[in-house]
Coordinates of C-alpha atoms in Angstrom, one line a residue:
X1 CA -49.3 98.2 24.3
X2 CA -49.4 100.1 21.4
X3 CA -51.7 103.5 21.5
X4 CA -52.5 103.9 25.1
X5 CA -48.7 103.9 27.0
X6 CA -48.6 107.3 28.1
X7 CA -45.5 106.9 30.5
X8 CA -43.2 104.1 32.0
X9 CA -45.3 102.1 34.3
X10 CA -46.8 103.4 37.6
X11 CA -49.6 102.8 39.9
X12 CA -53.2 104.5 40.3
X13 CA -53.4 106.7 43.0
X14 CA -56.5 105.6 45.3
X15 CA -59.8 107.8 44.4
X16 CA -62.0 109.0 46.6
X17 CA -65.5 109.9 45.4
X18 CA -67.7 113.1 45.7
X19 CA -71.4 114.0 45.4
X20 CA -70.9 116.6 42.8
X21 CA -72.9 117.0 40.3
X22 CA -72.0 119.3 37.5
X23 CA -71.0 119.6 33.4
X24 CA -68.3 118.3 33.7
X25 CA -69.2 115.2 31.8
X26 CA -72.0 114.3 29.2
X27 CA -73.3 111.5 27.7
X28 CA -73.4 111.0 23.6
X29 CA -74.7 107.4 22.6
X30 CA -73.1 106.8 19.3
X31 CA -74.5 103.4 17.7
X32 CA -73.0 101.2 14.5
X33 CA -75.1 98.7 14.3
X34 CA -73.1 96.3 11.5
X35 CA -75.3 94.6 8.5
X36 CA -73.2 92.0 8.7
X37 CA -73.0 90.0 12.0
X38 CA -72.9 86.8 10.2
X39 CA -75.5 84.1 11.6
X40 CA -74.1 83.8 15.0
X41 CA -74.4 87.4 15.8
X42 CA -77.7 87.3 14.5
X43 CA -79.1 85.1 16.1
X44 CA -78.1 86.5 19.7
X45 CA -79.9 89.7 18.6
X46 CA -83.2 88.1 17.3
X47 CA -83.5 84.7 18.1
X48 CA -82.4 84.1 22.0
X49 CA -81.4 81.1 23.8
X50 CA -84.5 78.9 23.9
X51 CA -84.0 78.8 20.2
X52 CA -80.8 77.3 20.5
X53 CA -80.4 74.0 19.9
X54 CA -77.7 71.8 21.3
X55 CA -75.3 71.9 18.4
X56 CA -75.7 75.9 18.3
X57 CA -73.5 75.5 21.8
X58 CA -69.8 75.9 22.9
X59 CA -67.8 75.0 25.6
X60 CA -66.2 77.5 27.6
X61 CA -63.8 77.4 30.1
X62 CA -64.9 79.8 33.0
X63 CA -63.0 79.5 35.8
X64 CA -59.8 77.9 37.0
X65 CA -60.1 76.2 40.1
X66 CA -57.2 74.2 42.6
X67 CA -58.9 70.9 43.5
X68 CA -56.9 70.4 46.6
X69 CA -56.7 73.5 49.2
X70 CA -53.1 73.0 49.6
X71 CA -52.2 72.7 45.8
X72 CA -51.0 76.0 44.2
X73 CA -51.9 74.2 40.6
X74 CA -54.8 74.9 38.9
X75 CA -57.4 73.0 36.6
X76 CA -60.1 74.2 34.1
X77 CA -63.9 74.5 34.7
X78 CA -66.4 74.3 31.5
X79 CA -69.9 75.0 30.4
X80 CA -71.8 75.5 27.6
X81 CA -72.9 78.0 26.6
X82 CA -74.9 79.5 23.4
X83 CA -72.7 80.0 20.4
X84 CA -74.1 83.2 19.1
X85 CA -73.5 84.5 22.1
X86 CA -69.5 83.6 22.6
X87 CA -69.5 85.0 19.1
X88 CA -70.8 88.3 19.6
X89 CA -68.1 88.1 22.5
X90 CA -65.3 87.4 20.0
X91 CA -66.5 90.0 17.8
X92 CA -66.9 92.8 20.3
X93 CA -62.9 91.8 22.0
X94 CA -61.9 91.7 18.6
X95 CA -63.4 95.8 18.1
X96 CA -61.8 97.2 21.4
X97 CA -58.5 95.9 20.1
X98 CA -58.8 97.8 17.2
X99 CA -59.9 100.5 19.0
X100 CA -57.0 100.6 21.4
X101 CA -54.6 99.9 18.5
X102 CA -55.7 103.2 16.9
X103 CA -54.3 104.8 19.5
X104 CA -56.7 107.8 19.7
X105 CA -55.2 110.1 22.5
X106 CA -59.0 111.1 23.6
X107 CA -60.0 107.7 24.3
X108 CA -59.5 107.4 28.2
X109 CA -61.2 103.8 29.3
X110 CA -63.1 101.4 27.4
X111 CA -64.9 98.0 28.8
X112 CA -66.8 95.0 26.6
X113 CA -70.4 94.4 27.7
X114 CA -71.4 91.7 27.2
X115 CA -75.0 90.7 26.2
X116 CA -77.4 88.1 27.7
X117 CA -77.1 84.9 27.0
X118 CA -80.7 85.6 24.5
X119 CA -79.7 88.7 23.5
X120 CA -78.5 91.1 22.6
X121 CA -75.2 91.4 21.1
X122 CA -72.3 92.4 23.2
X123 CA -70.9 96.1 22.9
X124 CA -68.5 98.4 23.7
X125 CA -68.4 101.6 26.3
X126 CA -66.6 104.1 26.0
X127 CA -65.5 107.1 28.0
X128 CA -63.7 109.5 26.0
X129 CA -62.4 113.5 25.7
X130 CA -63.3 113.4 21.5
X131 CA -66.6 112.4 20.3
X132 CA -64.4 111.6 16.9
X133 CA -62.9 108.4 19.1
X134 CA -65.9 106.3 17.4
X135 CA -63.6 106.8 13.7
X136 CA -61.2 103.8 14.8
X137 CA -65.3 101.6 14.3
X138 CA -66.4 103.2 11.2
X139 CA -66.2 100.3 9.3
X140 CA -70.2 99.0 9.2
X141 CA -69.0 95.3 9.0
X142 CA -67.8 95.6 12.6
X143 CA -71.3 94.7 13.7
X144 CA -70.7 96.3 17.2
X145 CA -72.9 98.8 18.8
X146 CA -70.0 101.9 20.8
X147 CA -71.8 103.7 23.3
X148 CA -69.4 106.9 24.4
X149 CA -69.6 108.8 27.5
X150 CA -68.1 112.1 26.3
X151 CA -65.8 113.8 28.9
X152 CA -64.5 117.4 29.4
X153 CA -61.2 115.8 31.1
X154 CA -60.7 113.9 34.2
X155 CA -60.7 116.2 37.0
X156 CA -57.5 115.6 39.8
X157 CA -58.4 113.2 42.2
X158 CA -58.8 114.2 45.9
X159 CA -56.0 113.2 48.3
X160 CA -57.2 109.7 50.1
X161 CA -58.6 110.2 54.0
X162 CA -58.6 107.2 55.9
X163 CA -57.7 106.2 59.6
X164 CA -56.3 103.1 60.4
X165 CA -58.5 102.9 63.6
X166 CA -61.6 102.4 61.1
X167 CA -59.9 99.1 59.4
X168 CA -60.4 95.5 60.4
X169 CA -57.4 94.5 62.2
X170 CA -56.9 90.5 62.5
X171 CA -57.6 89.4 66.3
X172 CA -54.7 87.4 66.3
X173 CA -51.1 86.3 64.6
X174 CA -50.6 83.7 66.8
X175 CA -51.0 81.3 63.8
X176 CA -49.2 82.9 61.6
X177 CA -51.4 82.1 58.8
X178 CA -53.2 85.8 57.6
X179 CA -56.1 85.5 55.2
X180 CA -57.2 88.2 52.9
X181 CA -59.8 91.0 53.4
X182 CA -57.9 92.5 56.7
X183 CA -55.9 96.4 56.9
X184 CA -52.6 96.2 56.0
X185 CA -49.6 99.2 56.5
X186 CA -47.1 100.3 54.7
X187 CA -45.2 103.7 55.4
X188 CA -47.1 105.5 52.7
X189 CA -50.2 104.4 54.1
X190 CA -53.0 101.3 54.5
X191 CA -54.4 98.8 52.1
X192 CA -56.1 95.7 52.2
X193 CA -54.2 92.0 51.9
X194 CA -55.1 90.1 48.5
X195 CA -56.1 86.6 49.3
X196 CA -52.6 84.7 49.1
X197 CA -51.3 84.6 45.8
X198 CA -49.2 82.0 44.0
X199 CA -46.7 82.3 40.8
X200 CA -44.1 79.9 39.4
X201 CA -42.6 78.1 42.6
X202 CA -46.3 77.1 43.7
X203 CA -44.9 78.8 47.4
X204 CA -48.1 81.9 48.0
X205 CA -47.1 85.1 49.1
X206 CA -49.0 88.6 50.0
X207 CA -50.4 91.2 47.6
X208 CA -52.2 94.4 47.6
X209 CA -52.7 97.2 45.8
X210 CA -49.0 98.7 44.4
X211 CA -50.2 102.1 45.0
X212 CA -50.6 101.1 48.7
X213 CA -46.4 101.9 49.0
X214 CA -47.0 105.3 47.4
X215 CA -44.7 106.9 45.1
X216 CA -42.1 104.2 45.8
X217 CA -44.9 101.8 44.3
X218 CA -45.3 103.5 40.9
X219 CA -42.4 101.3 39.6
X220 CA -41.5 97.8 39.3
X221 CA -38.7 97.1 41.8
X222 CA -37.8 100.9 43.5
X223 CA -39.9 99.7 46.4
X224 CA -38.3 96.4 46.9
X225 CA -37.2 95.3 49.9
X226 CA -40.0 97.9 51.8
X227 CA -42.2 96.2 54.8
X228 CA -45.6 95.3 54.7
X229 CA -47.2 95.2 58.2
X230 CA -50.9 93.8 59.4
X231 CA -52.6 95.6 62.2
X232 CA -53.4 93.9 65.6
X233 CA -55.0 95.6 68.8
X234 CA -53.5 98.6 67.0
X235 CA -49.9 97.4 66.6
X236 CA -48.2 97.0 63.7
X237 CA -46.6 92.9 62.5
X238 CA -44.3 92.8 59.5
X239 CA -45.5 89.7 57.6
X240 CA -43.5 90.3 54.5
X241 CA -41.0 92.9 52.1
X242 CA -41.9 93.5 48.8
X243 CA -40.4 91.5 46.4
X244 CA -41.7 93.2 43.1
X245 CA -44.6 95.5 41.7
X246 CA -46.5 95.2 39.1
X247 CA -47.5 99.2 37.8
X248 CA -49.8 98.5 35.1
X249 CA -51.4 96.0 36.6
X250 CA -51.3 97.7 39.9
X251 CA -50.3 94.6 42.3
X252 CA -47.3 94.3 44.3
X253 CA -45.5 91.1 45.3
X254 CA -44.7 90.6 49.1
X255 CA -42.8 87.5 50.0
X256 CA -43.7 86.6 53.4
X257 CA -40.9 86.7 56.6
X258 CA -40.6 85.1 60.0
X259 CA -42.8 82.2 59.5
X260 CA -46.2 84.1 58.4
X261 CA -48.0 82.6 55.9
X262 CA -50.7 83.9 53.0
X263 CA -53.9 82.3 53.3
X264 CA -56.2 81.5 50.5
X265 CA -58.9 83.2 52.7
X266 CA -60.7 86.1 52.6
X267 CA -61.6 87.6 56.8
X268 CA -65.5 87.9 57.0
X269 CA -66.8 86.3 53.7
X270 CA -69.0 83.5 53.4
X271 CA -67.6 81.1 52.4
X272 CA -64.4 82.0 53.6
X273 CA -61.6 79.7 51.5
X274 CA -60.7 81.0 47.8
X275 CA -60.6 78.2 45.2
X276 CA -59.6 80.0 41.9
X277 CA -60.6 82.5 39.7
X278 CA -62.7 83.2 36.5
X279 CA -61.8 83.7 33.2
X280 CA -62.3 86.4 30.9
X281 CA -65.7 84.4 29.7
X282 CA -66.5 83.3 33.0
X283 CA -66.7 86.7 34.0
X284 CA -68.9 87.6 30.4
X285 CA -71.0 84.8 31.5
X286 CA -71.8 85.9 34.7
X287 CA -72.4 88.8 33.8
X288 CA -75.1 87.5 31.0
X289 CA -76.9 85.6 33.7
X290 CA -77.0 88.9 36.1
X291 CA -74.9 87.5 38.4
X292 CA -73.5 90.0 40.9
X293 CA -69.5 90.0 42.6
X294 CA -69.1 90.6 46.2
X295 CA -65.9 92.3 47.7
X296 CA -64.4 92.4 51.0
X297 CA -62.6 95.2 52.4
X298 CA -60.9 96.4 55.2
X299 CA -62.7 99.5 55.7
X300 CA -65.9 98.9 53.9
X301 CA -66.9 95.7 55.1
X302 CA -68.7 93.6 52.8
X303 CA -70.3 94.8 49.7
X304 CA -72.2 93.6 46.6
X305 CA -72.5 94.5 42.7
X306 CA -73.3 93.8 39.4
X307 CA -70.5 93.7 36.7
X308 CA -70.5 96.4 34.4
X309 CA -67.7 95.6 32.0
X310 CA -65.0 93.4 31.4
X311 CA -61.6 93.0 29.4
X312 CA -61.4 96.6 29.5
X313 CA -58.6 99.3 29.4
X314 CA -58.2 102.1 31.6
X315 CA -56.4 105.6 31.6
X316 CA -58.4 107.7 34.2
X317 CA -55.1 108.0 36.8
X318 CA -51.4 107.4 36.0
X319 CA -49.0 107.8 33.3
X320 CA -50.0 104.4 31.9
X321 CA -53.1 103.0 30.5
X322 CA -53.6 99.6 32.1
X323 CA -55.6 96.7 30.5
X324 CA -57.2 93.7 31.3
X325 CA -59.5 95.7 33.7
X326 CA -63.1 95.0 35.6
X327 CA -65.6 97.6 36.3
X328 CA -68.5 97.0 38.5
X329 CA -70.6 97.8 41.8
X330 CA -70.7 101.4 42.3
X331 CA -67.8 104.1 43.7
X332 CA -69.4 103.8 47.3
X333 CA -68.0 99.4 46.6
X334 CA -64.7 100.2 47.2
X335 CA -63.2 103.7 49.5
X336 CA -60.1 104.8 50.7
X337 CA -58.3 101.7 52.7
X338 CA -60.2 99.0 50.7
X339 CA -57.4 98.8 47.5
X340 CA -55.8 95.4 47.4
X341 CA -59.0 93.7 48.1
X342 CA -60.4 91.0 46.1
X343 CA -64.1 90.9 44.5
X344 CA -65.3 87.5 44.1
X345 CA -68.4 84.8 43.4
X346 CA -69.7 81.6 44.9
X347 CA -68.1 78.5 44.0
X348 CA -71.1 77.7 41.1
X349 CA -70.2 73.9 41.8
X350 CA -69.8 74.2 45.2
X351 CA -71.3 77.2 46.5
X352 CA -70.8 76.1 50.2
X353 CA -67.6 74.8 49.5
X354 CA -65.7 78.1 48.7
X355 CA -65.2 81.2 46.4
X356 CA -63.9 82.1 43.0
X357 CA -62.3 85.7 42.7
X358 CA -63.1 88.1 39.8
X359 CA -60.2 90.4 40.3
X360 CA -58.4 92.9 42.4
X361 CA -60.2 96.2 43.5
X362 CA -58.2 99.5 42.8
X363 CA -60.0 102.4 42.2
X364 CA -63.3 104.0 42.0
X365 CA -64.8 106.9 40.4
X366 CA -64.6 110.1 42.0
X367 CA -66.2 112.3 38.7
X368 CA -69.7 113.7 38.1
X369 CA -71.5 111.3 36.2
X370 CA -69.7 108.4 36.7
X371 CA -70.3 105.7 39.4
X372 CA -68.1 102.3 39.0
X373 CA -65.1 100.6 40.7
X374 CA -62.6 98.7 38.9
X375 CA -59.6 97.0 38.9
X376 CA -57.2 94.4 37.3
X377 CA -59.1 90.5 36.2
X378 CA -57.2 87.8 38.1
X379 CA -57.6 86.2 34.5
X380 CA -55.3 89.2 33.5
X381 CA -52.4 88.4 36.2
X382 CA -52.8 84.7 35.1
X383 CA -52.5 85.7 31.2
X384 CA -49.8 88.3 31.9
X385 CA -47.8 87.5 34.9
X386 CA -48.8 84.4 35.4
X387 CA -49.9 84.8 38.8
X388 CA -53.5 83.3 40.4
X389 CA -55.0 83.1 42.9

C-alpha cells in the first residue's frame, strides 16, 4: 500500500497497557467542515432519519452468513438503510484513502466513524506525530470533519506477562473437535484459538494471532511447519503446524493434524456457534445504532464494547502499517494471552441461533491518553485473503 509500508511484513507485538498518565500525548481537534456535501451528506447532518422517506434508502449488505453449520460457503445478508447516511460513509472511506495515499510519514493510525443513522456525518480520527498531517484534506470540497490526536511518538511497548495457569484450558480433546475462545501454545508463548476458519478448499483450520509464534511469526512462511498446542489439565496437545502467516494482517494459518478438528465455536459465549461475519457496513451500521461487540478470550474471559472505528489503518507497532483494522472496547478488552480471539455480535436474525464475528483482536493501547483495542475486520481477510469465518 502506497505511503504507509514502512518494512517487509511482520506481526504486532502484543501490548500490554499501563496507568500512566503523562504529556506524552495531546489532543488537537482540527475540523474541515466541507460546503459542499451534496444533498445526501446534508441531509444526514440536518435532517435525520425520520425525514427519510423510503426512496431516500439503500440496501446494504451487512453480514455474510453460512446457512447450513456444516457449509464453509457463505451468502449475503441485507438491510436498508438511510442513503445520506451510506453516503457520508462513501465520502469519509473515500478521504482516509487519500489520506493514506499521501503518505505523510507522521500519520500513525487512522479509523472512519461513522455517524448515526440521523446524523451526523461520518468522520475521520486521526492519531498522528505532525499536526501538518491534516494537509493531505485541505481541499474544503472533502466535506469531512478530521479530528487528530497529536502524539510526541509511540513509546516501546512493555514486554507481555502472562502465565499459562491463568488461561482457560478445554476440559477435554476427547472429541477432537476444539472451538475458539480457549489458550493455545506455541514455543514463543500463548494465544487464543480463532473460531475455525475456512479459505478456498471449504476444509477449516486453526488461527490466532501471528505474533503468537514470536519473531518466527513476523513473516509469511519462516514459521511454517511450527506446532500449535491447546492446553488440558495443564498438558500440552498439538492440534495443528502452521501452514502460513499472514504479517500485515497479523493471522496465521494452522492446518489441523491427527484427527482434530476447528470448530466454528467460540468456549463460553452465548450463543456459542459462529455463523459468519460483518461487512465493512455492517460494522458502520452497528456502530450507528450503538450496538456494542463482545470478545472472548482466554485470559480475560468475556468482555463487552462499543466500536470506535472501522476500515482503519494502523502503524503503532511493527515495521508495517496494516489496514482494514477495528478499534473498539477499551485496553483493559483485550490483555496479554487474549490475541487470536475473535470479537463478535448476536445473530440480528437469529440472535438465539448463533453469532456473527467483527474481527480478530490483536492489540491494545498501552500509551497515556489512549484507551482502545483493535485488530484486523474479518471483512478484511475475506476482501484480501479471502478467508472467513
Amino acid at each position: 500500500m502506497a505511503g504507509v509500508t514502512r518494512g517487509d511484513g511482520e506481526a504486532d507485538a502484543e501490548a500490554t497497557g499501563t496507568d500512566d498518565a503523562g504529556p506524552a500525548m495531546r489532543r488537537r481537534r482540527l475540523l474541515r467542515t466541507g460546503v459542499n456535501l451534496g444533498a445526501s451528506a446534508a441531509l444526514v447532518a440536518g435532517f435525520g432519519a425520520d425525514y427519510v422517506s423510503s426512496r431516500d434508502l439503500d440496501t446494504i449488505t451487512y453480514a455474510m452468513v453460512r446457512p447450513d453449520p456444516g457449509s464453509p460457503e457463505l451468502e449475503p445478508r441485507t438491510k436498508e438503510v438511510p442513503a445520506a447516511w451510506h453516503e457520508s460513509l462513501r465520502i469519509a472511506f473515500e478521504a482516509k484513502e487519500r489520506l493514506i495515499q499521501a503518505g505523510a510519514e507522521s500519520l500513525v493510525g487512522a479509523f472512519v466513524v461513522p455517524g448515526s443513522h440521523d446524523g451526523p456525518a461520518a468522520s475521520l480520527s486521526v492519531d498522528a506525530t505532525e499536526e501538518n498531517v491534516s494537509d493531505a484534506l485541505a481541499d474544503p470540497s472533502d466535506g469531512v470533519d478530521l479530528s487528530v490526536n497529536l502524539l510526541e511518538g509511540v513509546p516501546p511497548q512493555p514486554d507481555a506477562d502472562s502465565d499459562r495457569a491463568d488461561a482457560y484450558q478445554l476440559p477435554s480433546l476427547s472429541s477432537g473437535r476444539v472451538p475458539g475462545g480457549v489458550v493455545c501454545e506455541t514455543d514463543a508463548g500463548h494465544g487464543t484459538l480463532t473460531p475455525a476458519l475456512y479459505g478456498e478448499s471449504g476444509s477449516p483450520f486453526f488461527g490466532t494471532s501471528n505474533h503468537v509464534f514470536g519473531e518466527g511469526g513476523t513473516m509469511t512462511t519462516e514459521h511454517r511447519g511450527e506446532p500449535l498446542a491447546v492446553l488440558v489439565d495443564g498438558d500440552p496437545h498439538v492440534v495443528g503446524t502452521v501452514a502460513r502467516g499472514y504479517p500485515t494482517a497479523d493471522l496465521v494459518r494452522v492446518a489441523p493434524t491427527d484427527g482434530f478438528e476447528p470448530r466454528s465455536a467460540i468456549q463460553r459465549a452465548s450463543p456459542r456457534r459462529v455463523v459468519g461475519q460483518y461487512t465493512r457496513l455492517g460494522l458502520a451500521d452497528l456502530m450507528a445504532r450503538g450496538e456494542k461487540l463482545t470478545k472472548v478470550g482466554s485470559y480475560s474471559d468475556r468482555t463487552t464494547g462499543s466500536i470506535e472505528g472501522i476500515d482503519g489503518v494502523t502503524c503503532y507497532t511493527g515495521r508495517s502499517c496494516k489496514t482494514g483494522q477495528l478499534k473498539w472496547g477499551g485496553q483493559g478488552d483485550v490483555v496479554d494471552g487474549d490475541s487470536g480471539s475473535v470479537n463478535y455480535h448476536v445473530d440480528p436474525e437469529n440472535p438465539d441461533g448463533g453469532v456473527l464475528v467483527g474481527g480478530l483482536n490483536n492489540a491494545r493501547t498501552w500509551w497515556p491518553g489512549a484507551d482502545f483495542s483493535w485488530g484486523t475486520a474479518a471483512h478484511h481477510l475475506l476482501d484480501e485473503h479471502g478467508l472467513h469465518f
